[in-house]
Short mmCIF file of C-alpha atoms and ligand atoms in Angstrom, two decimals:
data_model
loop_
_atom_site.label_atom_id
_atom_site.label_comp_id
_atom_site.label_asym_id
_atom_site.label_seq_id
_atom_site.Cartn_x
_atom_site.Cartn_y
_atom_site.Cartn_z
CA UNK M 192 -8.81 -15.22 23.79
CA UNK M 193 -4.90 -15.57 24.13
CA UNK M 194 -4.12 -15.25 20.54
CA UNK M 195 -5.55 -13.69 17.09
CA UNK M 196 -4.00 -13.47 13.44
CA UNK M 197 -4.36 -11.16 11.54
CA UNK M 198 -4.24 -10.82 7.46
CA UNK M 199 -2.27 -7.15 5.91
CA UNK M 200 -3.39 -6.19 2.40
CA UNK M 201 -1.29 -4.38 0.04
CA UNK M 202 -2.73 -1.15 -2.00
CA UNK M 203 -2.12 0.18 -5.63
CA UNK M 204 -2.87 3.40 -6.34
CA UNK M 205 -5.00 3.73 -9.76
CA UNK M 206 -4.59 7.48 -9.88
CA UNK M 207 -2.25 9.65 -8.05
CA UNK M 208 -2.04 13.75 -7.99
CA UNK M 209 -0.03 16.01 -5.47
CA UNK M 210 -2.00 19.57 -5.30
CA UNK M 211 0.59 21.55 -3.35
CA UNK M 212 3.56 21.33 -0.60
CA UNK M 213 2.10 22.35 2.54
CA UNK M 214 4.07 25.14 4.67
CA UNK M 215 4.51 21.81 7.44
CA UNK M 216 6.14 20.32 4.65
CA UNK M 217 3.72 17.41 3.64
CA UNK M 218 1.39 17.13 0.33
CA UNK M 219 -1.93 17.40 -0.31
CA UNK M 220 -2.79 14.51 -2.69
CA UNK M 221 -5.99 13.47 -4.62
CA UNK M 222 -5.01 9.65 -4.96
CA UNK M 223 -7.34 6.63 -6.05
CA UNK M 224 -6.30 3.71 -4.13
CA UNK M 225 -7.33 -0.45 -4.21
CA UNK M 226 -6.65 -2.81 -2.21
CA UNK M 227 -5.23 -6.13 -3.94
CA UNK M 228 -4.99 -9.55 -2.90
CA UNK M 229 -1.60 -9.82 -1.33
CA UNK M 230 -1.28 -9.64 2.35
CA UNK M 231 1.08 -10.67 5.05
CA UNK M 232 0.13 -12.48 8.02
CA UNK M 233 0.67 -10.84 11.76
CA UNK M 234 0.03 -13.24 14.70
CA UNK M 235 -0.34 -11.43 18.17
CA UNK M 236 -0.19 -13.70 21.16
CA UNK M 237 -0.58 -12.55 24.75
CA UNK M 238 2.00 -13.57 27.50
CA UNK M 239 2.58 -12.68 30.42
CA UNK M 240 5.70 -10.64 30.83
CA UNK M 241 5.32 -7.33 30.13
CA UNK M 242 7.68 -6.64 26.68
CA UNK M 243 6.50 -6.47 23.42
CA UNK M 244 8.70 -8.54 21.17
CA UNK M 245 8.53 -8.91 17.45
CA UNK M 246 10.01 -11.40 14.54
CA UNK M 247 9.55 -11.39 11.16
CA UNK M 248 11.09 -13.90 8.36
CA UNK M 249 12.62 -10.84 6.46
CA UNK M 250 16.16 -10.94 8.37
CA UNK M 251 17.03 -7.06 7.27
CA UNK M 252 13.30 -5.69 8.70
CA UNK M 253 13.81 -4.24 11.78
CA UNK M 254 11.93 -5.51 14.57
CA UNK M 255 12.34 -2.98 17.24
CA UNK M 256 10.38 0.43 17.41
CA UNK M 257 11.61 1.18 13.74
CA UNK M 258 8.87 -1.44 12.69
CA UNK M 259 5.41 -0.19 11.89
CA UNK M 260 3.72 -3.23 13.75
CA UNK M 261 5.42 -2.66 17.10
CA UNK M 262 4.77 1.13 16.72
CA UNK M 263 1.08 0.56 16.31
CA UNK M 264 1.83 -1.69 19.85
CA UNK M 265 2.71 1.47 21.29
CA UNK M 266 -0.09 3.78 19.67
CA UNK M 267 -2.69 1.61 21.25
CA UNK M 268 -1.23 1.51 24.21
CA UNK M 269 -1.21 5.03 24.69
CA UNK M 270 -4.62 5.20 24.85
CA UNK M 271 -6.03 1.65 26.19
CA UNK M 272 -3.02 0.36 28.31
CA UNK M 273 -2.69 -3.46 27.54
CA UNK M 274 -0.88 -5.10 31.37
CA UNK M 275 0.19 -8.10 29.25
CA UNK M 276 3.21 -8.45 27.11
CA UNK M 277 2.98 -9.79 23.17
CA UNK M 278 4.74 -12.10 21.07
CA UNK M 279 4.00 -10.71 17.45
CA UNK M 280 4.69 -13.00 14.62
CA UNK M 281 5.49 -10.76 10.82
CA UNK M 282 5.32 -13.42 8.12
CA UNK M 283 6.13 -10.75 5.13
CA UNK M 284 4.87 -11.36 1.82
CA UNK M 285 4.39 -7.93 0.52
CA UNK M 286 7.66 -6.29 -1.19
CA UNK M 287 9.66 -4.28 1.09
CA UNK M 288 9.87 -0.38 0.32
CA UNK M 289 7.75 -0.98 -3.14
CA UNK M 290 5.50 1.32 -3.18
CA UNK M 291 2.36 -1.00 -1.71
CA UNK M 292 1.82 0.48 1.44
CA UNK M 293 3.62 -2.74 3.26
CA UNK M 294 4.10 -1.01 6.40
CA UNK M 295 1.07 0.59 6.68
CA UNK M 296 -0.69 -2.64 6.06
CA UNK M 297 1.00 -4.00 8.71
CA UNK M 298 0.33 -1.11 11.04
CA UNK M 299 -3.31 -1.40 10.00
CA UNK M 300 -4.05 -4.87 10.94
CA UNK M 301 -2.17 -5.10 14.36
CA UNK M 302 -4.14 -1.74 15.29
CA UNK M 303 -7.17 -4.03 14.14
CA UNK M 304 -6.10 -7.14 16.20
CA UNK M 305 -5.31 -5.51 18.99
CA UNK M 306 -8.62 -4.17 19.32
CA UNK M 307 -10.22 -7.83 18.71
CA UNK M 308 -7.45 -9.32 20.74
CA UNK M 309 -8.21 -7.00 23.91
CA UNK M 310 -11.92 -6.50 23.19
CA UNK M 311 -11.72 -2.57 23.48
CA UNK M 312 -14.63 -2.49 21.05
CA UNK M 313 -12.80 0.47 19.09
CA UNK M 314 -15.15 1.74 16.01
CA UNK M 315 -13.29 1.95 12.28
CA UNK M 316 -13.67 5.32 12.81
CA UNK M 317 -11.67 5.59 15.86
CA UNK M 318 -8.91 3.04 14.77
CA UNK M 319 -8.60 5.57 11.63
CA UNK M 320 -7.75 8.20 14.31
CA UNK M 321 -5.13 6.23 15.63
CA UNK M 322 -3.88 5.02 12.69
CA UNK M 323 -3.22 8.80 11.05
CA UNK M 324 -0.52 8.93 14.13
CA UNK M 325 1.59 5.96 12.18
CA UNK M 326 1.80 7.40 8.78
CA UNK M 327 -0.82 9.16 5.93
CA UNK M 328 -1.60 5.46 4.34
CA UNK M 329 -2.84 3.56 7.77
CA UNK M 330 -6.41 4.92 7.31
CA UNK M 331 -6.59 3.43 4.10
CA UNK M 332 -5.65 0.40 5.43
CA UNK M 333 -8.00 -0.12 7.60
CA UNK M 334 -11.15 1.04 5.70
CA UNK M 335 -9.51 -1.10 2.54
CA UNK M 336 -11.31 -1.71 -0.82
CA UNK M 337 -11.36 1.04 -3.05
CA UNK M 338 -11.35 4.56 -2.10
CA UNK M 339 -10.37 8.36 -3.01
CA UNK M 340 -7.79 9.53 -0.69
CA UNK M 341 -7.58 13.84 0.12
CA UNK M 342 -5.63 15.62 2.51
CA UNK M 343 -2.63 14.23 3.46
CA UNK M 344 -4.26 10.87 2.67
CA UNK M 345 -6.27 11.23 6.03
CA UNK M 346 -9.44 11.68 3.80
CA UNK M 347 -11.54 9.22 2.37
CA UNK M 348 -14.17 8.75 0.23
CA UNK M 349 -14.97 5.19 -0.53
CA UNK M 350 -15.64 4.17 -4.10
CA UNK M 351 -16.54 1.11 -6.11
CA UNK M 352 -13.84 -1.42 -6.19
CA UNK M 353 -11.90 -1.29 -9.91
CA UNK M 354 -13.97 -3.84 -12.16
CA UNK M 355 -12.76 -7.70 -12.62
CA UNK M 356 -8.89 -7.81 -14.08
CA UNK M 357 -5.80 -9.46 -13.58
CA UNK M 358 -2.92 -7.29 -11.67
CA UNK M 359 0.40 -7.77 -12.10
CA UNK M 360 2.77 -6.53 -9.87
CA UNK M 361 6.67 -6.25 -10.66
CA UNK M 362 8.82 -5.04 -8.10
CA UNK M 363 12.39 -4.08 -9.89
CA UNK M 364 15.86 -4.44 -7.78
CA UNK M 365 15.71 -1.00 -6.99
CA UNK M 366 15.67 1.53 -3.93
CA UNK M 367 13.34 4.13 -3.37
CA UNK M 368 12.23 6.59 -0.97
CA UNK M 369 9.18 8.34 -0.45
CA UNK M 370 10.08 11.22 1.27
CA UNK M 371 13.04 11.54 -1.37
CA UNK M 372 10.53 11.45 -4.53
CA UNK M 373 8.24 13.87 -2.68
CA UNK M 374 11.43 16.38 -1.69
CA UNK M 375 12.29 16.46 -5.75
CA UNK M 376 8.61 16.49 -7.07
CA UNK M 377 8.53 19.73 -9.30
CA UNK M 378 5.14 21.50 -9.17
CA UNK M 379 5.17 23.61 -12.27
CA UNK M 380 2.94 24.54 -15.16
CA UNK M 381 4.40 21.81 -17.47
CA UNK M 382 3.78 18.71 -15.01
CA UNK M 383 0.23 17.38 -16.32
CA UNK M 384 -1.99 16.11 -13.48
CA UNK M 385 -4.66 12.89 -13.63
CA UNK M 386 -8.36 13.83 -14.20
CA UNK M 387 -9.48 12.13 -10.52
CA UNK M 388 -12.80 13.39 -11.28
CA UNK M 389 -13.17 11.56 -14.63
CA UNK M 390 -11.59 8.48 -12.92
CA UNK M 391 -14.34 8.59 -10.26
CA UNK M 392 -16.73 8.74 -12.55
CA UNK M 393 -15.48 5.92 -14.57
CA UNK M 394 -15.27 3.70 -11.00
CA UNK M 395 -18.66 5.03 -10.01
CA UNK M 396 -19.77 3.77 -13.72
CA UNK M 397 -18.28 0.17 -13.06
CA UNK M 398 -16.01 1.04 -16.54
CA UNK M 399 -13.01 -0.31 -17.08
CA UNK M 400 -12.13 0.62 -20.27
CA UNK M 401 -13.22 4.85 -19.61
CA UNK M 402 -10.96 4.59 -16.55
CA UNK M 403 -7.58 2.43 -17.80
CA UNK M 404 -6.95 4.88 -19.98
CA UNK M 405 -7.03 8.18 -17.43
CA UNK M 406 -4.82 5.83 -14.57
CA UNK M 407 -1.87 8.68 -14.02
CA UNK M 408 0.76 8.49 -11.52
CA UNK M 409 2.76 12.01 -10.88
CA UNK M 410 5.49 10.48 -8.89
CA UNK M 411 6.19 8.72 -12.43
CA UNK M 412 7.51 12.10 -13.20
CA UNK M 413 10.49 11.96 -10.57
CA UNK M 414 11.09 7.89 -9.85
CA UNK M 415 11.30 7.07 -13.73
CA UNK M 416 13.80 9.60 -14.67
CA UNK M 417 16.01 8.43 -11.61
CA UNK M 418 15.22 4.29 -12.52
CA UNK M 419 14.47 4.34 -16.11
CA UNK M 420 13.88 -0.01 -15.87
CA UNK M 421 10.11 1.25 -14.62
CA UNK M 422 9.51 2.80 -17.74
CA UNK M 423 11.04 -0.23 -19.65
CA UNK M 424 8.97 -2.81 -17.20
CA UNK M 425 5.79 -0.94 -17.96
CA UNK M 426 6.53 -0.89 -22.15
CA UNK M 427 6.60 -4.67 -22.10
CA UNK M 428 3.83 -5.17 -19.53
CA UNK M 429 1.50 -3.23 -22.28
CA UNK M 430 3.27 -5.52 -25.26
CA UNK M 431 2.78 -8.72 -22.95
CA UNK M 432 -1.20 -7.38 -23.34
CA UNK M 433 -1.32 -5.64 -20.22
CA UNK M 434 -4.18 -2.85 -20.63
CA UNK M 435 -2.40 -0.16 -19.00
CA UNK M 436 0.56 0.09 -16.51
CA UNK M 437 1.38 2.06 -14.11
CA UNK M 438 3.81 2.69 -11.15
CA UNK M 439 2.26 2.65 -7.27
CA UNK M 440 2.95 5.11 -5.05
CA UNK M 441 6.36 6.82 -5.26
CA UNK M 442 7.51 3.09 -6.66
CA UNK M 443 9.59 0.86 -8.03
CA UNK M 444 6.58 -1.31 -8.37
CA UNK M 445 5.04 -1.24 -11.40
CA UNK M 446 1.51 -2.76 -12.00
CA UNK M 447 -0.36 -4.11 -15.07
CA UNK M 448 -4.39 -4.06 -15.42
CA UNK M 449 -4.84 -7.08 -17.54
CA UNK M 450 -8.87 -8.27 -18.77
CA UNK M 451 -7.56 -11.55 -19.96
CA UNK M 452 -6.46 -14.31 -17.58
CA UNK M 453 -4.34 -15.94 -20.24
CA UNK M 454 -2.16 -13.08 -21.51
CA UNK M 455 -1.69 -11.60 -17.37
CA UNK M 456 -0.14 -15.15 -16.50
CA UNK M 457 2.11 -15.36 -20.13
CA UNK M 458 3.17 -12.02 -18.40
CA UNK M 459 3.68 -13.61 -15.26
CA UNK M 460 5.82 -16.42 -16.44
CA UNK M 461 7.57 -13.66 -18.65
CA UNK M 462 9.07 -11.85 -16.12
CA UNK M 463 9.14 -14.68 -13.24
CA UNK M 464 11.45 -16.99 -15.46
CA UNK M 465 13.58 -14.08 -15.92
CA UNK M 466 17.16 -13.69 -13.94
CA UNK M 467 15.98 -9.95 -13.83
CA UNK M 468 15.94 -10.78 -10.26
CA UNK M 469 12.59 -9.06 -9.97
CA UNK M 470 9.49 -9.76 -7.33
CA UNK M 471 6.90 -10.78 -9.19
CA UNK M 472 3.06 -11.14 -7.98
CA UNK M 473 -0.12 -11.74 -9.99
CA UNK M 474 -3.12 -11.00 -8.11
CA UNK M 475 -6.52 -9.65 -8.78
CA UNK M 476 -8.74 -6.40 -6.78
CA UNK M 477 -9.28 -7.48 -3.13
CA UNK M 478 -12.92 -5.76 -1.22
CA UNK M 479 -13.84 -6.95 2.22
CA UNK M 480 -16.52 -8.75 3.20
CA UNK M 481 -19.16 -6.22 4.33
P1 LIG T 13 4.35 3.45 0.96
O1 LIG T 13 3.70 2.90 -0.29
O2 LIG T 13 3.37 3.71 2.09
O3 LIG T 13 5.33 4.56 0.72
P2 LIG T 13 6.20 1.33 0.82
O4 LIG T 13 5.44 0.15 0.31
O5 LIG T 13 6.96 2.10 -0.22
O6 LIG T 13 5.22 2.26 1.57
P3 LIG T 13 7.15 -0.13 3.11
O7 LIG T 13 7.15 -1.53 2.64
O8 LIG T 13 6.07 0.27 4.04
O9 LIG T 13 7.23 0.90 1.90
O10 LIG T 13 8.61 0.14 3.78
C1 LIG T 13 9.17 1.41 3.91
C2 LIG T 13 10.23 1.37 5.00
O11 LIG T 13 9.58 1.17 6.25
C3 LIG T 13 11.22 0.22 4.86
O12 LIG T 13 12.46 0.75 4.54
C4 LIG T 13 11.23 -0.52 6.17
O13 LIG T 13 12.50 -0.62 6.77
C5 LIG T 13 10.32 0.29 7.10
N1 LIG T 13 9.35 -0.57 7.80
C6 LIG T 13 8.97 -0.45 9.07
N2 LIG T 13 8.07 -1.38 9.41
C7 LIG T 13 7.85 -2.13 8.32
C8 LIG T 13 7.01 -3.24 8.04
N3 LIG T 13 6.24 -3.79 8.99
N4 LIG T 13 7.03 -3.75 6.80
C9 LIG T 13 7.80 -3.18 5.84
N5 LIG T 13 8.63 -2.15 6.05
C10 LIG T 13 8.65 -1.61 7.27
#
């Protein structure tokens, strides 16, 4: 085998807590996270010099060792050294810096093709190890579906998949970063925190309607009051129909849970024929085959 392509989903996160700052400065979270049917595409093809050189066809993604991919290159090849050099091929489709785990996706599947590419017959298991090195969503990644995330995101319990819907995803014009939501997330008595429990039990239940309306994002708490357009996205989501909506991660994107096909793409041309200058992406729940 000289070459191998792999696909890069994207994750929501239905629920998302923070428990506590950590003294090494990280979080623990309690997160419910689902992968969705939007990937990018990573091609890896052997050659045989000995650099590692990769492309992608977003000009402003850097494609030296700031990338994710070509740092999961060098994770692998820390511990299963690889003589030949690659040509890796990044066709992006997932929003940049959105709040979908883009990187991490990315990460995920060229740990996973390197492993098929090079036959080094690594376990899930032990490309979750390796993956934890590149950054707290990469596990997730991997194991994709639907899962409950502890620890630092490191832990994971997997879970039925959310039931059938329509998701829209709406990715304002707007910068955000993690670490910077995280740094001014205020832990106090007032904050209120999702019920994860209850939303487990609603997944584990196959109930939509018992879980949309516990889906609770903390970070809201710090990314809305900085880019109040996420709070104005998500009111006309829910008066386009949308059942809930919600922000991923630590954002801008903001999603929609929609049980009628109709109404989610009336929402879809609503905010796609817009000059918002928004990225706009209807999809649905994405499990792998087992
Ligand atoms: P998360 O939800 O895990 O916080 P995100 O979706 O908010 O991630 P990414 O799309 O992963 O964010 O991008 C975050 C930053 O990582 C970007 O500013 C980008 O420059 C850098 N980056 C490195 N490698 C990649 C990659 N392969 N794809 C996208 N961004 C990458």
């Amino acid at each position: 085998m000289n070459s191998i392509t792999e696909k890069a989903y994207a994750k929501i996160n239905l629920g998302l807590d923070v428990i506590r700052k950590r003294p090494d400065g990280y979080h623990d979270v309690s997160m419910i996270m689902q992968t969705v049917n939007l990937h990018d595409t990573i091609s890896i093809k052997k050659t045989k010099f000995q650099s590692v050189t990769v492309r992608s066809n977003l000009y402003y993604l850097p494609t030296d060792r700031r990338n994710l991919v070509y740092k999961a290159v060098e994770v692998f090849r820390e511990h299963y050294p690889i003589r030949s050099g690659l040509n890796i091929t990044l066709n992006k489709r997932i929003p940049v810096a959105a709040g979908l785990a883009g990187g991490s996706a990315d990460a995920a599947a060229t740990l996973k093709g390197l492993n098929r590419l090079f036959q080094t017959g690594l376990s899930l298991e032990e490309l979750m190890q390796l993956g934890i090195k590149l950054g707290a969503d990469v596990p997730f990644c991997l194991m994709m579906g639907c899962a409950h995330s502890e620890g630092i995101g490191e832990i994971l319990h997997p879970l039925p998949p959310i039931p059938g819907c329509k998701i829209l995803l709406v990715k304002p014009d707007v910068s955000v970063s993690t670490k910077h939501v995280y740094e001014n997330l205020r832990l106090n008595e007032e904050i209120s925190h999702p019920d994860i429990s209850s939303m487990i039990k609603a997944l584990k239940e196959n109930n939509l309607y018992a879980l949309i309306p516990l889906m609770e994002n903390i970070l809201e708490t710090v990314t809305i009051k900085e880019h109040p357009i996420i709070e104005e996205i998500k009111g006309l989501m829910k008066s386009k129909g949308a059942l809930t909506a919600l922000m991923s991660g630590s954002g801008p994107t903001v999603y929609g849970i929609f049980d009628n096909k109709l109404k989610a793409k009336q929402a879809y041309d609503l905010f796609k024929s817009s000059d918002w200058g928004y990225q706009v992406i209807l999809t649905e729940p994405y499990s792998p085959a087992k």
